[in-house]
mmCIF file of C-alpha atoms and ligand atoms in Angstrom:
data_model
loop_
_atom_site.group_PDB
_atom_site.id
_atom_site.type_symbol
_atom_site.label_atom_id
_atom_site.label_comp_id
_atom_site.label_asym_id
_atom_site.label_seq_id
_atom_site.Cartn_x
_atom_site.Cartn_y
_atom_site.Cartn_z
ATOM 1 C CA UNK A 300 -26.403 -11.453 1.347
ATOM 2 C CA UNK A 301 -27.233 -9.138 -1.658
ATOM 3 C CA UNK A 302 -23.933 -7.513 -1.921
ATOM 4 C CA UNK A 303 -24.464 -4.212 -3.825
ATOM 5 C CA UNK A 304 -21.454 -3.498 -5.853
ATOM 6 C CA UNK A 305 -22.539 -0.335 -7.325
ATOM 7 C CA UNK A 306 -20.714 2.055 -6.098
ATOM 8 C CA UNK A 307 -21.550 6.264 -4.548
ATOM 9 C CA UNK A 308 -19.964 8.998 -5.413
ATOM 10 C CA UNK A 309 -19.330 11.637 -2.521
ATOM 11 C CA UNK A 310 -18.391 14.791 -2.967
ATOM 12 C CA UNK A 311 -16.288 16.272 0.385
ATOM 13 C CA UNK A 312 -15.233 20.299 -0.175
ATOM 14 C CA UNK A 313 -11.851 19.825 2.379
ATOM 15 C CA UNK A 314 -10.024 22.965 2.395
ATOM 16 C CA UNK A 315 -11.199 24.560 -0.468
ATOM 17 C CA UNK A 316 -10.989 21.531 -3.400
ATOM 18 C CA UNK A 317 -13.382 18.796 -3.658
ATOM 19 C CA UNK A 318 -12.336 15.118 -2.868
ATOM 20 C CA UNK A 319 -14.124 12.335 -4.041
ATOM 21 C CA UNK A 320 -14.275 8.967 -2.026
ATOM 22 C CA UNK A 321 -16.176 5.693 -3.401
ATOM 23 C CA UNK A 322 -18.097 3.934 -0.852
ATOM 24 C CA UNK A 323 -20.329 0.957 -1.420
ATOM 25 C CA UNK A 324 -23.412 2.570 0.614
ATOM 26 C CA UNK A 325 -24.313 -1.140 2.260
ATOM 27 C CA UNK A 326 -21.590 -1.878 3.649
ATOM 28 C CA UNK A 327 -21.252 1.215 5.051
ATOM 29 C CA UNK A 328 -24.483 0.911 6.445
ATOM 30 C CA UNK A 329 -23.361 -2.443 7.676
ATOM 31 C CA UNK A 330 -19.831 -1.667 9.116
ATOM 32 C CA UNK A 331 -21.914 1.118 10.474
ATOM 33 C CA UNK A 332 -23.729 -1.257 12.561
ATOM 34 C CA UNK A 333 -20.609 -3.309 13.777
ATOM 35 C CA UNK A 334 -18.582 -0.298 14.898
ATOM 36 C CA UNK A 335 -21.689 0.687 16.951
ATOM 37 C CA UNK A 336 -21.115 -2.697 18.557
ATOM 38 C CA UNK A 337 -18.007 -2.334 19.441
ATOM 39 C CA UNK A 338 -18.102 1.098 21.349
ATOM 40 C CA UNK A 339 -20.872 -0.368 23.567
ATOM 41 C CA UNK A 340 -18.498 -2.959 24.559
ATOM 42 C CA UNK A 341 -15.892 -0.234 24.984
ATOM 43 C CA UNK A 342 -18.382 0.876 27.947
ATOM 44 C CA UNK A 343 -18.411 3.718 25.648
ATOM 45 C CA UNK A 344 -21.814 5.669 24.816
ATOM 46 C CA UNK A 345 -22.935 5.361 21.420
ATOM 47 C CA UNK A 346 -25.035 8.376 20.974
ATOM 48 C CA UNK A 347 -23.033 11.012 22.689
ATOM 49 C CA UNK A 348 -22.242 14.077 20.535
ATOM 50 C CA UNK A 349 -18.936 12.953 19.753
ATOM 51 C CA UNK A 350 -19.154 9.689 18.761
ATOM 52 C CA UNK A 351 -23.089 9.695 16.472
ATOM 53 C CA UNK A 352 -21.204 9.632 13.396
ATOM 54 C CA UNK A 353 -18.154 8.086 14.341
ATOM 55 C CA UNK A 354 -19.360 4.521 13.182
ATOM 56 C CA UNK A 355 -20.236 5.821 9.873
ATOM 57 C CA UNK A 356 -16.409 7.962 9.797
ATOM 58 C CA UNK A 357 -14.892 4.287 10.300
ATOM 59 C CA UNK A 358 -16.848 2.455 7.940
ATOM 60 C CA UNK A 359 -15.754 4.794 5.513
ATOM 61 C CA UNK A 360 -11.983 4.958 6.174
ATOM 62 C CA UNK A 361 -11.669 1.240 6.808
ATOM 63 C CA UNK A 362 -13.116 0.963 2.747
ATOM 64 C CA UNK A 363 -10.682 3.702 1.751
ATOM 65 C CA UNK A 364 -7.822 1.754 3.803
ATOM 66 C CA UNK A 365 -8.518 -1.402 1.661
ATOM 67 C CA UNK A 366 -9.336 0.247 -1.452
ATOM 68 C CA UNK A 367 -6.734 -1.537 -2.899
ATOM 69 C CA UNK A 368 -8.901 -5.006 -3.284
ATOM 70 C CA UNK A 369 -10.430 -3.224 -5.829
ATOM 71 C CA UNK A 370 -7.515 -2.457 -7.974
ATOM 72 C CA UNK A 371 -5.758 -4.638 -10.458
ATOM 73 C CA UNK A 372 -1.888 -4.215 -9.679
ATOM 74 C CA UNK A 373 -0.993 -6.023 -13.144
ATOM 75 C CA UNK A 374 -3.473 -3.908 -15.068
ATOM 76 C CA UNK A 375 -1.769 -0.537 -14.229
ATOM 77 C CA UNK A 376 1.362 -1.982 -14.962
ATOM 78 C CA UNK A 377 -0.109 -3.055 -18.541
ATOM 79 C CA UNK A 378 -1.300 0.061 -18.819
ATOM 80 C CA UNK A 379 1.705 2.075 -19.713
ATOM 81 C CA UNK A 380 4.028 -0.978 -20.785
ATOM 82 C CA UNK A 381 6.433 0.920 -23.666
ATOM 83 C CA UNK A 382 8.986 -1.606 -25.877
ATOM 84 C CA UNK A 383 12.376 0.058 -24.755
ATOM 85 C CA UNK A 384 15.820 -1.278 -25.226
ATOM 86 C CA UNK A 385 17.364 0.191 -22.032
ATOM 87 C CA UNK A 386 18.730 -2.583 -19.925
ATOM 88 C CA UNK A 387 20.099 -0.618 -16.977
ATOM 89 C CA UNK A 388 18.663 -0.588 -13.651
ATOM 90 C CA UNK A 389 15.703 1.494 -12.767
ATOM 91 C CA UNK A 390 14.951 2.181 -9.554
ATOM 92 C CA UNK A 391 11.950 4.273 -7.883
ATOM 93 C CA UNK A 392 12.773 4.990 -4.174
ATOM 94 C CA UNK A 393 11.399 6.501 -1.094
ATOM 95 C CA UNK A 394 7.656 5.471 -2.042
ATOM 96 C CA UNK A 395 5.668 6.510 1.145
ATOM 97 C CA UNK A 396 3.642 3.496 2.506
ATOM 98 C CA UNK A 397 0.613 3.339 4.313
ATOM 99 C CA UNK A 398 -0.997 -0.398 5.274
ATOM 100 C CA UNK A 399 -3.054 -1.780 8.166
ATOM 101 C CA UNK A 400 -1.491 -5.506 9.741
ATOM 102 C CA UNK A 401 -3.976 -7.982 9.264
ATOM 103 C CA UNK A 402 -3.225 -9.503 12.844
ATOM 104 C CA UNK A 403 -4.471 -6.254 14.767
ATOM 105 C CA UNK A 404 -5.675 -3.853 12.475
ATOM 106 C CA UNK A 405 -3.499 -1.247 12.985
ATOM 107 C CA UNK A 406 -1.516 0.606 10.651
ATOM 108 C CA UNK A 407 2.253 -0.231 9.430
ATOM 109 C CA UNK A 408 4.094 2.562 7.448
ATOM 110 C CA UNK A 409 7.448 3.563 5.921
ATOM 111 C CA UNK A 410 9.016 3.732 2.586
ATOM 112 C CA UNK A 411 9.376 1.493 -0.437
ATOM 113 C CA UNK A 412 12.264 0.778 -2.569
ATOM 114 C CA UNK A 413 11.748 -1.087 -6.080
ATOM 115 C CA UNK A 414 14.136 -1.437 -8.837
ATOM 116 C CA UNK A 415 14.208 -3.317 -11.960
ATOM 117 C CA UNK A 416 16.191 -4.609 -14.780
ATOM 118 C CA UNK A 417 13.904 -3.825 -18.485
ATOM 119 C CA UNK A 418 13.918 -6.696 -20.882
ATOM 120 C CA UNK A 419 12.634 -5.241 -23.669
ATOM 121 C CA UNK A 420 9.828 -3.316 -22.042
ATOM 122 C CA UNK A 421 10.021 -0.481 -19.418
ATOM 123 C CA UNK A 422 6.728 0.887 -17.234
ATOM 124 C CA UNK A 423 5.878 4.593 -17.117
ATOM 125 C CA UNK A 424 7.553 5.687 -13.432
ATOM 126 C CA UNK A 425 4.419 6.753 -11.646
ATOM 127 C CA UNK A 426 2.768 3.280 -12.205
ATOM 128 C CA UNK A 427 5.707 1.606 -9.783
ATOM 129 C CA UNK A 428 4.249 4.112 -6.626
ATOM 130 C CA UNK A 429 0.306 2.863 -7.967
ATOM 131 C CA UNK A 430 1.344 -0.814 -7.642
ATOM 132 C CA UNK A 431 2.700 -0.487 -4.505
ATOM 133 C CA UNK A 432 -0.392 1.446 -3.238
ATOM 134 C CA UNK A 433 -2.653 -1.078 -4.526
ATOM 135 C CA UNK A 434 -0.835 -3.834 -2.308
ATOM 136 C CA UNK A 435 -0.640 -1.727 0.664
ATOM 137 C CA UNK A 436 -4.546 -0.607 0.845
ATOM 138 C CA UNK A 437 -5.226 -4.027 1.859
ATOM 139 C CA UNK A 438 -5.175 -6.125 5.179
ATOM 140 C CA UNK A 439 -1.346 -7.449 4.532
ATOM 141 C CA UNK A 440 1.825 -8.336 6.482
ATOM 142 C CA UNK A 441 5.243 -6.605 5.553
ATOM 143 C CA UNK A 442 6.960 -9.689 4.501
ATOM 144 C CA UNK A 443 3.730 -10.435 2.105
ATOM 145 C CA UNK A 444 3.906 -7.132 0.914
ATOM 146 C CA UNK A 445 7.513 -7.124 -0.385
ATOM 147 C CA UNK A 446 6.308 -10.184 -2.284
ATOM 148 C CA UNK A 447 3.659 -9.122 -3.719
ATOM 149 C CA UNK A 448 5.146 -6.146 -5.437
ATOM 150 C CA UNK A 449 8.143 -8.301 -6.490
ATOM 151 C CA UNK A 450 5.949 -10.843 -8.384
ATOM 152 C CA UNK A 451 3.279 -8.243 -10.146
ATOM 153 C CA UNK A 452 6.498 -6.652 -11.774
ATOM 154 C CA UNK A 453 8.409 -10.230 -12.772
ATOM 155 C CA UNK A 454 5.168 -11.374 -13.725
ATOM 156 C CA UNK A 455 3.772 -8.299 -16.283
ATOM 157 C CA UNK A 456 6.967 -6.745 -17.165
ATOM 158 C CA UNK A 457 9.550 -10.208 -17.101
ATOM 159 C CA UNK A 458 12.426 -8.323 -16.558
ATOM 160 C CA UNK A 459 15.943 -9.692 -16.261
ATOM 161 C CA UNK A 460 15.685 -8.823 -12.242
ATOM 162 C CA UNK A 461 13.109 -7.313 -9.590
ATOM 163 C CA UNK A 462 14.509 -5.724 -6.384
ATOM 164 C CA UNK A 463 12.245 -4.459 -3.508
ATOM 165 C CA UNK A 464 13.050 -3.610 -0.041
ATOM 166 C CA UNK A 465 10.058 -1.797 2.419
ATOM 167 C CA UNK A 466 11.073 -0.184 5.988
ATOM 168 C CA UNK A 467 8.136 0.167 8.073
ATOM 169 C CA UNK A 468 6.755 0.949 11.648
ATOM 170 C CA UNK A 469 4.313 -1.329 12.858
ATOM 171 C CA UNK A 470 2.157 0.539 15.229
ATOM 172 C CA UNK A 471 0.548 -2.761 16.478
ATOM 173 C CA UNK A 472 4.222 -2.968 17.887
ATOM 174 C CA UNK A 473 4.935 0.664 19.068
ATOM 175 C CA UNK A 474 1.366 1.245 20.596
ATOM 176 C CA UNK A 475 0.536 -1.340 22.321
ATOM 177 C CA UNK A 476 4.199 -1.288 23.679
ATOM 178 C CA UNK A 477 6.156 -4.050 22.823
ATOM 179 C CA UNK A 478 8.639 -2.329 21.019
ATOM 180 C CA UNK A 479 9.215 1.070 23.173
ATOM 181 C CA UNK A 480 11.695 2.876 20.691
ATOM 182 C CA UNK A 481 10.740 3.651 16.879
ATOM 183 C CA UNK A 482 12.171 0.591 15.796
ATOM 184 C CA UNK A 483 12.275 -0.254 12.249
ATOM 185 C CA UNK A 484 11.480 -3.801 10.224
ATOM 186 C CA UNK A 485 12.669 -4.157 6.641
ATOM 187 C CA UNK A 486 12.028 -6.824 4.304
ATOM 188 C CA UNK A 487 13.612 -7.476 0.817
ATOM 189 C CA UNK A 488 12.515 -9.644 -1.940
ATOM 190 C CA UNK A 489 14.771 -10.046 -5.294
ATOM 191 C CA UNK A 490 14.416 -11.627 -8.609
ATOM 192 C CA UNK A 491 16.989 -12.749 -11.453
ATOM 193 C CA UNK A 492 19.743 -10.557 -11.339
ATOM 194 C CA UNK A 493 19.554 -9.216 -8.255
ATOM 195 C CA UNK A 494 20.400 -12.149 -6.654
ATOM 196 C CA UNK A 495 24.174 -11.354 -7.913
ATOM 197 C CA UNK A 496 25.730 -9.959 -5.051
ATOM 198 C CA UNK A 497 27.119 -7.485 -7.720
ATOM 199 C CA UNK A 498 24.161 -5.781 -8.777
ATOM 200 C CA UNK A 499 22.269 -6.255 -5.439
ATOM 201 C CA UNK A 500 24.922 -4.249 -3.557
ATOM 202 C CA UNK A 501 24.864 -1.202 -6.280
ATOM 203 C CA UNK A 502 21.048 -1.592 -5.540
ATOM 204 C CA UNK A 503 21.420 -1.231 -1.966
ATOM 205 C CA UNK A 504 24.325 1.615 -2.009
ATOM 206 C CA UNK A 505 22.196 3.532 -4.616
ATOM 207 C CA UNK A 506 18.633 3.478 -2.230
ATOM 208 C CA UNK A 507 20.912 4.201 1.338
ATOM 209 C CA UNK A 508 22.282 7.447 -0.476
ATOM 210 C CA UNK A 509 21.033 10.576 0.477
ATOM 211 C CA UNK A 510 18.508 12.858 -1.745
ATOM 212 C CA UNK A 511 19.548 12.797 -5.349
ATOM 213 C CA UNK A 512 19.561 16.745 -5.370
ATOM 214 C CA UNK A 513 20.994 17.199 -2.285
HETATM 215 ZN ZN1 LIG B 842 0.011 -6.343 13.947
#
């Protein structure tokens, strides 16, 4: 199949500023199609009012919910590398999370917690919360997640330790009720120095403390 890579700009005016989604117009067009499909097997009526552009809505937020196959995690990270001596931890917490399973389909979310150890070369902050994004907007599992993150940073920045731990919902879980209260999963993945019990236990104490303002 030719698979057009070029990609549309859209212009959307939502509440008063303009957002700008990329869509690849064919497979829109063929999403489009699918998710047509599937509300006929629903027993649900295609055409009705409510639902004529509802195949198209999909298409579209299933690309924007896997926009992340289109990033380069390692790149952003190279992208603001700076040659630093600090050697203390550095830790980014709280980054929101938003991910769709790849056994249903359905979204997971929570927070992130990373934290590394420089060796010689520290990452502007904001480009920790990009990495993590660029994971997440994918088809994933939690566990694979964690990972992920963990080895772009020990891999780009070879630091003396990585630390990440993500607490998520799974609403493949809490929806289709197998889990009836708002249960939690976490998942942790360390590197180097954080697999001292030492440092891994300042790590934990410092992300389970309450707002740093507060
Ligand atoms: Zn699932």
């Amino acid at each position: 199949m030719n698979d057009q890579t070029h990609e549309m700009l859209e212009e959307n005016d939502v509440n008063g500023y303009a957002k700008i989604d990329q869509y690849n117009p064919a497979a829109v067009e063929r999403m489009s199609s699918h998710v047509r499909e599937i509300l006929v097997d629903l027993g649900e009526d295609p055409v009705r009012e409510g639902l004529v552009k509802t195949p198209e809505r999909v298409a579209k937020a299933l690309q924007f919910l896997t926009h992340g196959y289109s990033l380069d995690p390692a790149q952003i990270l190279r992208s603001a590398m700076f040659r630093e001596e600090y050697q203390q931890m550095v830790i980014v917490r709280d980054i929101e999370i938003y991910s769709l399973c790849e056994h249903h389909m359905l979204p997971f979310f929570g927070k992130a917690h990373v934290a590394y150890i420089p060796n010689g070369y520290i990452v502007g902050l904001s480009k920790v919360p990009r990495v993590v994004d660029a994971f997440a907007r994918r088809l994933q599992v939690q566990e694979r997640l964690t990972m992920d993150i963990r080895n772009c940073i020990e891999d780009t920045l070879k630091p003396l330790g990585v630390a990440v731990v993500i607490e998520a919902q799974h609403m493949c879980m809490v929806m289709r009720g197998i889990q009836k209260q708002h249960s939690t999963a976490t998942t942790s993945a360390f590197t180097g120095e954080f697999n001292s019990e030492k440092t891994r236990a300042e790590f934990m104490r410092l992300i389970q403390r309450g707002s740093p303002v507060a």
